[in-house]
Coordinates of C-alpha atoms and ligand atoms in Angstrom, one line a residue:
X257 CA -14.5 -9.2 -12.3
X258 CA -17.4 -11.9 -11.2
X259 CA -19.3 -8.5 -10.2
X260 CA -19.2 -7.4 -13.4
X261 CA -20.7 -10.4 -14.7
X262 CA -17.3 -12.4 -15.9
X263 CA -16.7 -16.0 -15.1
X264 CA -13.7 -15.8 -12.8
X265 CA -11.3 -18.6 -11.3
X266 CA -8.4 -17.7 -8.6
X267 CA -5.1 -19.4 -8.7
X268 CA -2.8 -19.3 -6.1
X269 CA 0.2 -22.1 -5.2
X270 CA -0.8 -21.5 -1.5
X271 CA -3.6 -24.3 -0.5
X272 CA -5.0 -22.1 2.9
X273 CA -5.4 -19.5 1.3
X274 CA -7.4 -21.2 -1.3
X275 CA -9.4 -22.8 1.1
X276 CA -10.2 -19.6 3.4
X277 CA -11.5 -17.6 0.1
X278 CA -13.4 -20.9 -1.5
X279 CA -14.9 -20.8 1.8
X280 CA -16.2 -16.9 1.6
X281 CA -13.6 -16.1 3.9
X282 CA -10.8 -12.7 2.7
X283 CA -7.4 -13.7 3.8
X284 CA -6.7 -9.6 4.7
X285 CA -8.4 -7.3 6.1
X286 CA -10.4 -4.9 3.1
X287 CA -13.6 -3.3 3.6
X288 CA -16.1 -4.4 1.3
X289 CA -14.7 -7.3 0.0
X290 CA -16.2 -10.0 1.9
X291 CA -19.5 -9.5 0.7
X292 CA -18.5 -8.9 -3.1
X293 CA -16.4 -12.5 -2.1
X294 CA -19.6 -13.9 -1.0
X295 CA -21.6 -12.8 -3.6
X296 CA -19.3 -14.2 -6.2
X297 CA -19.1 -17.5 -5.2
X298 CA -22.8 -17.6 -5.0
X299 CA -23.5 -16.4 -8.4
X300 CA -21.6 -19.8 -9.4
X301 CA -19.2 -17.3 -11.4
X302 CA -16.2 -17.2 -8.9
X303 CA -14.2 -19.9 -7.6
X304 CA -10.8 -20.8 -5.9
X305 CA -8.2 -23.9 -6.9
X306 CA -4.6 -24.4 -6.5
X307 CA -4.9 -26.4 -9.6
X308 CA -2.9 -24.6 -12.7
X309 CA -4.7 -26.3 -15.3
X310 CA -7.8 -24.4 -14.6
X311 CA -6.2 -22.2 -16.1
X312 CA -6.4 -23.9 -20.3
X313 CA -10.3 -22.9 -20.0
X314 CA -9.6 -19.4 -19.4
X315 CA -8.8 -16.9 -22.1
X316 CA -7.9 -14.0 -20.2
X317 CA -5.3 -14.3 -17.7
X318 CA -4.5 -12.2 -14.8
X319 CA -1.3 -12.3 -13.1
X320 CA -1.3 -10.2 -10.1
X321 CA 1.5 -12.2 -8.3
X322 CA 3.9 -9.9 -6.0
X323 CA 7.3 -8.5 -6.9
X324 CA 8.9 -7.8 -3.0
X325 CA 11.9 -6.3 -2.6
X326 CA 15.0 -8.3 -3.2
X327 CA 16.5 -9.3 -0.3
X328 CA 19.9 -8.7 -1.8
X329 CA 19.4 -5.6 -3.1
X330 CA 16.9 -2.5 -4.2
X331 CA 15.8 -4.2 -6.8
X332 CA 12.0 -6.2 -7.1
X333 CA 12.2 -9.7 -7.4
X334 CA 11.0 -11.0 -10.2
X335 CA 11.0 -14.9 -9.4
X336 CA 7.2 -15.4 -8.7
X337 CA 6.3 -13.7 -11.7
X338 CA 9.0 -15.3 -14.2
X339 CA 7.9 -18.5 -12.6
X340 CA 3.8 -17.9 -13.4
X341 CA 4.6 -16.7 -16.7
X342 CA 6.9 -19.7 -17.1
X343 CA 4.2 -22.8 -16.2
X344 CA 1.0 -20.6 -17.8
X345 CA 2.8 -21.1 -21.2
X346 CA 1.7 -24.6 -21.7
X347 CA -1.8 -23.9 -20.4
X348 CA -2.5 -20.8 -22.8
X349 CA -4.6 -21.4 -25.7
X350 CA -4.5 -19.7 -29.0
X351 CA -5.1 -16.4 -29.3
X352 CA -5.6 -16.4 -25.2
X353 CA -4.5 -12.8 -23.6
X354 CA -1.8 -12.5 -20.3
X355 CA -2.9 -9.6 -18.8
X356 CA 0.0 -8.5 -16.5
X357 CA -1.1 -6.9 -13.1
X358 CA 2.0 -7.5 -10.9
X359 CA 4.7 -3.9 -10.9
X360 CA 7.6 -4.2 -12.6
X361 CA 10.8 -2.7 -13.9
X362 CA 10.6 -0.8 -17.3
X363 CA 11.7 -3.6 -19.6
X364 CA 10.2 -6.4 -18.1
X365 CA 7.1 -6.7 -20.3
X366 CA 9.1 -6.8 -23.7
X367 CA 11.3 -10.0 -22.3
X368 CA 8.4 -11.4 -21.2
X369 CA 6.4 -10.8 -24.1
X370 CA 9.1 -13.5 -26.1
X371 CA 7.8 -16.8 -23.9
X372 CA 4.3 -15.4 -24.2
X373 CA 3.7 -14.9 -28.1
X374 CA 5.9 -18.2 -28.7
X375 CA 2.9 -19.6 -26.8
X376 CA 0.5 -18.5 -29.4
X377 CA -0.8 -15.7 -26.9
X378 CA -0.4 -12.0 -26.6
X379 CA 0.5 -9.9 -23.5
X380 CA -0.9 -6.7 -22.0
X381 CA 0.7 -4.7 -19.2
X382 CA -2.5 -3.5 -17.2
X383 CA -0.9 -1.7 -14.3
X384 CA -2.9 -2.0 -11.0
X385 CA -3.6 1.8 -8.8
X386 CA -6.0 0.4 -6.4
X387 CA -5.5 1.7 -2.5
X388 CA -5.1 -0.8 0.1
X389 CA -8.1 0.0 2.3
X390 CA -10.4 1.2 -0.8
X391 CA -9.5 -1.6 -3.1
X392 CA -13.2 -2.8 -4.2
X393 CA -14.4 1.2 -5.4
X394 CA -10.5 2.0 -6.7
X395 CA -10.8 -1.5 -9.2
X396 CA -14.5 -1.0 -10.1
X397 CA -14.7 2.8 -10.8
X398 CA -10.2 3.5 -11.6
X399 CA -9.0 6.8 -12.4
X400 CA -7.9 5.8 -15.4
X401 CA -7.0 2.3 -17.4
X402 CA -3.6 1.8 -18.6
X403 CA -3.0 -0.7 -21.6
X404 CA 1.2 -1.7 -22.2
X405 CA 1.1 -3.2 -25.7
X406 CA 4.0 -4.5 -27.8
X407 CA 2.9 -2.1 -30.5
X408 CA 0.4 0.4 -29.7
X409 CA -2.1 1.8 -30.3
X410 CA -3.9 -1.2 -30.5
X411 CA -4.0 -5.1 -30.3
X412 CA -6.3 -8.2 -30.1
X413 CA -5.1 -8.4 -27.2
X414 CA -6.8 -4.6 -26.0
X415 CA -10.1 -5.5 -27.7
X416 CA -10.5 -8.6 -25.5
X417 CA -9.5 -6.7 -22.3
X418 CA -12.2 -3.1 -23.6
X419 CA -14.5 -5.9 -23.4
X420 CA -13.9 -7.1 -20.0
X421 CA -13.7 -3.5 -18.7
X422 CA -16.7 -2.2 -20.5
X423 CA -19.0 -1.3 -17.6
X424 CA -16.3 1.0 -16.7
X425 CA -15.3 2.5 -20.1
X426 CA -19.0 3.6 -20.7
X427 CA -19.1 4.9 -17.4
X428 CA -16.2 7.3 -18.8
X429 CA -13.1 5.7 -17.4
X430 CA -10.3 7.4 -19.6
X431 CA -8.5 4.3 -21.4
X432 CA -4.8 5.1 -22.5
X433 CA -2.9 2.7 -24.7
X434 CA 1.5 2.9 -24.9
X435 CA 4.1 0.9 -25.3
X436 CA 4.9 -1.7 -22.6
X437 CA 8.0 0.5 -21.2
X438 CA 5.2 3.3 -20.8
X439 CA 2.9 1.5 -19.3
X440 CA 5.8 0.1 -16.8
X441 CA 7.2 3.8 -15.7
X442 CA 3.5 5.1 -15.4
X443 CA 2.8 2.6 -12.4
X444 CA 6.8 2.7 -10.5
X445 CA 6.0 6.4 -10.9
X446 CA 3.0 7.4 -9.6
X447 CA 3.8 5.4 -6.6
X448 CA 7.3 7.3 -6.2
X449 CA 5.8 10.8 -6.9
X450 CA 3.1 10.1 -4.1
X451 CA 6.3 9.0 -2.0
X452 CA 8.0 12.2 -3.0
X453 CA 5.3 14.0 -2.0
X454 CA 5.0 13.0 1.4
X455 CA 8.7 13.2 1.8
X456 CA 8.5 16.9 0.5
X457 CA 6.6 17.8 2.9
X458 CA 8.4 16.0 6.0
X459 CA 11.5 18.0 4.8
X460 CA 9.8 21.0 5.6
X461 CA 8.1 19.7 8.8
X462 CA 12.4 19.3 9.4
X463 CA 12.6 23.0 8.4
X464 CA 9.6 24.4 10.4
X465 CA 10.9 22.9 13.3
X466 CA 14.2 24.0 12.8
X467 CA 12.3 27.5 12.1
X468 CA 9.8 27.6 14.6
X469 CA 7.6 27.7 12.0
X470 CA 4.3 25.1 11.9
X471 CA 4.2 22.6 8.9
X472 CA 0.6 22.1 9.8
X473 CA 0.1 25.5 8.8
X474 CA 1.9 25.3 5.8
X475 CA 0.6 22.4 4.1
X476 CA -2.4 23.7 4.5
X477 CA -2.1 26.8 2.6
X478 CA -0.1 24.7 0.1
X479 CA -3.3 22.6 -0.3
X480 CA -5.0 25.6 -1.3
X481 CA -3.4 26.1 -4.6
X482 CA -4.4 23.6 -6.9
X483 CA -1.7 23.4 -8.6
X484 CA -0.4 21.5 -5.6
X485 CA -3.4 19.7 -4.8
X486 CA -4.5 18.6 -1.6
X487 CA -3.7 14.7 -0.8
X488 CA -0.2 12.9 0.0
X489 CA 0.6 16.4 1.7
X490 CA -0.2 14.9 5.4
X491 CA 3.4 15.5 7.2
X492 CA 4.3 12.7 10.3
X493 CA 5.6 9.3 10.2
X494 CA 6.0 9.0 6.9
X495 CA 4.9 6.0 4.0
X496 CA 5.0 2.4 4.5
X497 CA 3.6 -0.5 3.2
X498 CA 4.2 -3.3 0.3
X499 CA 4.0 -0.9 -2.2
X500 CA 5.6 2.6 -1.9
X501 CA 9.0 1.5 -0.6
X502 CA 9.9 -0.7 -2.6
X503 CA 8.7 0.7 -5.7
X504 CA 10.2 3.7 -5.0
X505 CA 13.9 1.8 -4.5
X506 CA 13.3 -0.5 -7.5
X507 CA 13.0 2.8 -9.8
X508 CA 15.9 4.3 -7.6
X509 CA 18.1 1.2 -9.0
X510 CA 16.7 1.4 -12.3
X511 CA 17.3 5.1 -13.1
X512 CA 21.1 4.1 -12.0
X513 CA 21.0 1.2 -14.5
X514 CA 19.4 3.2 -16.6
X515 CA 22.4 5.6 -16.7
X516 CA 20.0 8.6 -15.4
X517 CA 21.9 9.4 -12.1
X518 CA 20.3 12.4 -11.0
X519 CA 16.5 11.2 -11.2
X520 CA 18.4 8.2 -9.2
X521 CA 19.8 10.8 -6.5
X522 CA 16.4 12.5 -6.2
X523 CA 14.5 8.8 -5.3
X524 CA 17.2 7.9 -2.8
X525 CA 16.6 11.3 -1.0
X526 CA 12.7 10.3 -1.0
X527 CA 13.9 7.2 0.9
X528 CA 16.1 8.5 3.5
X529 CA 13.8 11.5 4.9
X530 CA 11.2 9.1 5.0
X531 CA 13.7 6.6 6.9
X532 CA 14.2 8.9 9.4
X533 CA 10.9 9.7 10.5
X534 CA 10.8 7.3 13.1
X535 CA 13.5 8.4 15.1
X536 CA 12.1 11.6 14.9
X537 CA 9.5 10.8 17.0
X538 CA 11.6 8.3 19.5
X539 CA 13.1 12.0 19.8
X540 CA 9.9 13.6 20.5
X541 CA 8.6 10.7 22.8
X542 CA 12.4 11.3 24.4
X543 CA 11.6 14.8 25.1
X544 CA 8.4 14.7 26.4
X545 CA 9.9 12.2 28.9
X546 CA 12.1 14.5 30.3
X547 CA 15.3 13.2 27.9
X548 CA 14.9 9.4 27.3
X549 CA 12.4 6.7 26.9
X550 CA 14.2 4.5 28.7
X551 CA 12.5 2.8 31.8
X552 CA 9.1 4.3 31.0
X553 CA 5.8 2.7 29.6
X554 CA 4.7 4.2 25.9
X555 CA 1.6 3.5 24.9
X556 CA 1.8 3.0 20.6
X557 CA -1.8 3.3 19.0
X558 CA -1.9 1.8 15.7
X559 CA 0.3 -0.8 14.1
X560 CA -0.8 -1.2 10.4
X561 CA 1.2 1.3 7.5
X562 CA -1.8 2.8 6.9
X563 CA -5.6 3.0 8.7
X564 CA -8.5 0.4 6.9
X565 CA -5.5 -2.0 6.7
X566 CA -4.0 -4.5 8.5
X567 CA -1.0 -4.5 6.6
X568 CA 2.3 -4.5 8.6
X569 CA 4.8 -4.8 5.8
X570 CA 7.2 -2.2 5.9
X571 CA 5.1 -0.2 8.2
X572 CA 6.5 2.8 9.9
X573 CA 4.3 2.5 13.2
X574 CA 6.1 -1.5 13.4
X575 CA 9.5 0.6 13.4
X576 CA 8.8 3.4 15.7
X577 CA 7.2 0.8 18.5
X578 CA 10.3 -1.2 17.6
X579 CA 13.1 1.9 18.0
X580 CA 10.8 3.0 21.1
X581 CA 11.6 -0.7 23.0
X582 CA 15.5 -0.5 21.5
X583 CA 15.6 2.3 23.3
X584 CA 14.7 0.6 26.7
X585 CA 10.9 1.6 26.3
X586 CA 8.3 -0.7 28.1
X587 CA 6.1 -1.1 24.7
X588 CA 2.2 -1.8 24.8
X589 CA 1.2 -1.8 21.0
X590 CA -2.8 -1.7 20.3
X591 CA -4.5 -1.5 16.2
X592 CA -8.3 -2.5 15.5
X593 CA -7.2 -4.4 13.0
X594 CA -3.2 -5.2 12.7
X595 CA -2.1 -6.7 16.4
X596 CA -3.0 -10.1 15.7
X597 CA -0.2 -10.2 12.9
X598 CA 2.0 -7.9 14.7
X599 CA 1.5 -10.1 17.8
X600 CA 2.6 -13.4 15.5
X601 CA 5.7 -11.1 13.7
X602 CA 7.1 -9.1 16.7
X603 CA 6.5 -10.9 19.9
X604 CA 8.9 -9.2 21.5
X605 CA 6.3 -5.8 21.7
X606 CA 3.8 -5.7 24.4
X607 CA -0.1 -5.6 22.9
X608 CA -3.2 -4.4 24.8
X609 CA -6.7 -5.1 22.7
X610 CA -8.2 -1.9 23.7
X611 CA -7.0 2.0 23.8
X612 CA -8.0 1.8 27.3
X613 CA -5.9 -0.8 28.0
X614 CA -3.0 0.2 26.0
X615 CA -3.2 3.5 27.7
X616 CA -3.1 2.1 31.7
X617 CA -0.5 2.6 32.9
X618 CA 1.5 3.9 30.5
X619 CA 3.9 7.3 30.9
X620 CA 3.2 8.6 27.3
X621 CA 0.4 7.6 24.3
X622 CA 1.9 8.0 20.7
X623 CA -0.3 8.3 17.9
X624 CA 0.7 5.8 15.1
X625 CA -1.4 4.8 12.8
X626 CA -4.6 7.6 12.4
X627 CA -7.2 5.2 12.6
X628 CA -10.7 7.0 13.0
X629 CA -11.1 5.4 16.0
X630 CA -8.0 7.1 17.5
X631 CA -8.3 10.4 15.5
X632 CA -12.1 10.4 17.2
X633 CA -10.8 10.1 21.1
X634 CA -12.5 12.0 23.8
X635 CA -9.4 13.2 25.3
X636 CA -11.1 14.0 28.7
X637 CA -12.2 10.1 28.9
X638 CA -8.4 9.0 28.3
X639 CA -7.3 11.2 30.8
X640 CA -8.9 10.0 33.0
X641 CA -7.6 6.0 31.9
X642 CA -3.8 7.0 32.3
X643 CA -1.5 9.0 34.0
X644 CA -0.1 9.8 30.9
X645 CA 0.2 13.6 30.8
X646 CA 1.4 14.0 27.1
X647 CA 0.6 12.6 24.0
X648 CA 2.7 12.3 20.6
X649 CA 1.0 12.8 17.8
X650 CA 2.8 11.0 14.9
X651 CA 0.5 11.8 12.5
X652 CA -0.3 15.6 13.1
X653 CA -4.3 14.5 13.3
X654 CA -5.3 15.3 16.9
X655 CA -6.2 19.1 17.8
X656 CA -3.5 20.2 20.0
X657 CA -5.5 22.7 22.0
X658 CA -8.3 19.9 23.0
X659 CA -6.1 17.7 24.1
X660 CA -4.1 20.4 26.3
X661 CA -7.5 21.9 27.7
X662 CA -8.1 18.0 28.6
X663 CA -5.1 18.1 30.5
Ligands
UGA300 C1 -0.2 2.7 -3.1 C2 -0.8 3.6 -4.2 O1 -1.4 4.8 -3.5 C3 -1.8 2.9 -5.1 O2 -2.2 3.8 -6.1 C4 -1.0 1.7 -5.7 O3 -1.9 0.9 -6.5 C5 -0.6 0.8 -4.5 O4 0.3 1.5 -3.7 C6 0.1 -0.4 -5.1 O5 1.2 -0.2 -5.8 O6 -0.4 -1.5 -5.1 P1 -1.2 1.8 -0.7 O7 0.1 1.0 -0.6 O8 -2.5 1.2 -0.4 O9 -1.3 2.3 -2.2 O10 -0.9 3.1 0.2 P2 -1.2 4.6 0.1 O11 -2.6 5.0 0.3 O12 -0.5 5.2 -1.1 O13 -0.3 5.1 1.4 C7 1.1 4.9 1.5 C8 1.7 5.4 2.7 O14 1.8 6.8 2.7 C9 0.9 5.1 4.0 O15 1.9 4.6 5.0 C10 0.4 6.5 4.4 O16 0.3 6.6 5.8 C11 1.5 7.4 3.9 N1 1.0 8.8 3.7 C12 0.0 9.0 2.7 C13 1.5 9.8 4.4 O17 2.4 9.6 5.2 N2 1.1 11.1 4.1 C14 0.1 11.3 3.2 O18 -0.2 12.5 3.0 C15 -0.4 10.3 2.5

């Protein structure tokens, strides 16, 4: 928002983190943003505090505060945001706008619309779609902009915000206004579609390999009709991340409270395939070993849920390297970006900074995470820094018959 020429100040209870961004530093890993970080705070326009009442100058308000899973349940939790929403009401000034970033269960925005207007303020569900990894071009140039409004088609409260986006509305950014419950299901669903996606097409990687047939082959004549399309059809490992998984179970609980069991029945099926896909490849690694990975050294690449991340949070690669040392594996873990938190979060894995190092040694290399640098190996060079003589490739992104002439 300071790019775009806004005045901008961040708010966040947690002092470090404050501290790290005031001083130009990103507390995660995400291309690009350091510089636009940079150049914000030297504009004057952007700046850091831990200090709420920063917030009584502002007329628009973000919150973008995260709504984890519930740890007793599918559900999100909702305490961070009811607790924002709670101490901003004091702070907002007439006619100010709450712009709410955060994903949430249909119905949230209309109870928490009550606190808001009694305020003297007006709320707007603006659900977020940016990508982990291309975050700065996926908020400056969206695929669309989503308004949730108490009464749609139109508010105050949209004007302000048209004004705020209006680089990106002139550049042709479709803008659609609906009610708050829209606006609510539009962002829990696209995130469980994409997960239904992927988890479409590791069923039939299941059935191929029950057939003998080759999901690579399939998915990619099924990217060929458009009426498919051609992304979240990648087969492997499956999704991960703070996101996906627990959107997907939060609308899971919600179509059950919502009295709609079998759009319940269909999530929950999204979430088991995809929570079997690590086994799947403990299986693989198993076989390639001769019948178990037990005693031998495997070699994980890749740790983060997704490449261009270093986000570990419910990441599929942190499970497999887990279920490979449960089952008596001798795990060394490597990522370009991810092992320093893995190192802090599972300390019972072994890490290696480099492929090469990762690789010495070791019995077997899985591919993980399909970072470029991995998906870009020479496999003749790592041939000749292992004895490994097989390679597991989670994420279907190495060509099989260039690694096998590589030996
Ligand atoms: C996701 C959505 O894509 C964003 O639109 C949304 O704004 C964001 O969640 C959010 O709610 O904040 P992100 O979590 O960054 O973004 O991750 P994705 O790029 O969606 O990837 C999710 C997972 O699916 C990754 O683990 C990836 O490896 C996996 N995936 C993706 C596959 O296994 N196969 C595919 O074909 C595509």
């Amino acid at each position: 928002m300071a790019s775009l020429g806004h005045s901008v100040v961040g708010i966040d209870s947690d002092r470090s983190k404050v501290a790290r961004l005031q001083a130009g530093e990103a507390p995660f890993f995400e291309p690009g943003l350091p510089e636009l970080l940079r150049e914000g705070l030297a504009s004057g326009r952007l700046r850091f505090t831990s200090d709420l009442d920063a917030a009584a100058a502002c007329r628009l308000h973000f919150v973008c505060v995260g709504t984890p899973q519930r740890a007793d349940g599918l559900g999100a939790d909702l305490g961070d945001l009811e607790a924002v929403v709670t101490s901003l009401g004091p702070k907002l000034r007439n006619g100010a706008v709450l712009v709410g970033k955060s994903t949430v269960p249909v119905g949230t925005a209309r109870r928490l619309a009550r606190a808001v207007s009694a305020a003297g303020a007006e709320l707007v569900w603006n659900p977020e779609f940016l990508r982990e990894g291309h975050a700065v071009s996926d908020t400056l140039a969206p695929d669309r902009i989503v308004y949730g409004l108490a009464t749609p088609p139109s508010s105050a409260g949209s004007g302000v915000i048209d004004e705020l986006y209006q680089p990106m509305l002139d550049a042709g950014v479709p803008r659609l206004t609906m009610s708050f419950e829209s606006a609510e299901l539009v962002k829990t669903s696209a995130n469980s579609y994409l997960a239904l996606r992927v988890s479409f097409i590791n069923g039939v990687a299941d059935m191929a390999d029950a057939a003998g047939a080759d999901v690579t082959d399939v998915a990619s004549a099924l990217r060929l009709d458009e009426r498919i399309g051609r992304l979240f059809l990648n087969p492997g490992l499956g999704f991960g991340g703070g996101c996906l998984p627990k959107d997907l179970r939060a609308l899971t609980l919600r179509a059950e409270q919502l009295g709609v069991p079998k759009t319940a029945s269909l999530l929950a099926a999204v979430d088991q395939i995809n929570s079997a896909r690590p086994d799947r490849v403990v299986d693989l690694a198993a076989e390639a070993l001769g019948g178990s990975v037990a005693g031998h050294r495997v070699a994980v690449l890749g740790l983060s849920f997704k490449p261009l991340s270093d986000d570990i949070r419910n990441s599929q690669s942190v499970v497999l390297a887990k279920r490979l040392a449960a089952a008596g594996a001798e795990v060394v873990a490597t990522d370009p970006q991810a092992a320093r938190l893995a190192r802090q979060e599972h300390s019972s894995l072994g890490y290696a900074t480099t492929v090469r190092e990762a690789v010495a040694g070791a019995d077997l290399v899985v591919l993980a995470t399909e970072w470029e640098e991995y998906r870009s190996l020479n496999p003749v060079a790592v041939a000749t820094w292992t004895q490994a003589r097989a390679v597991v490739d989670a994420r279907l992104v190495l060509d099989p018959a260039e690694w096998s002439a590589a030996g």
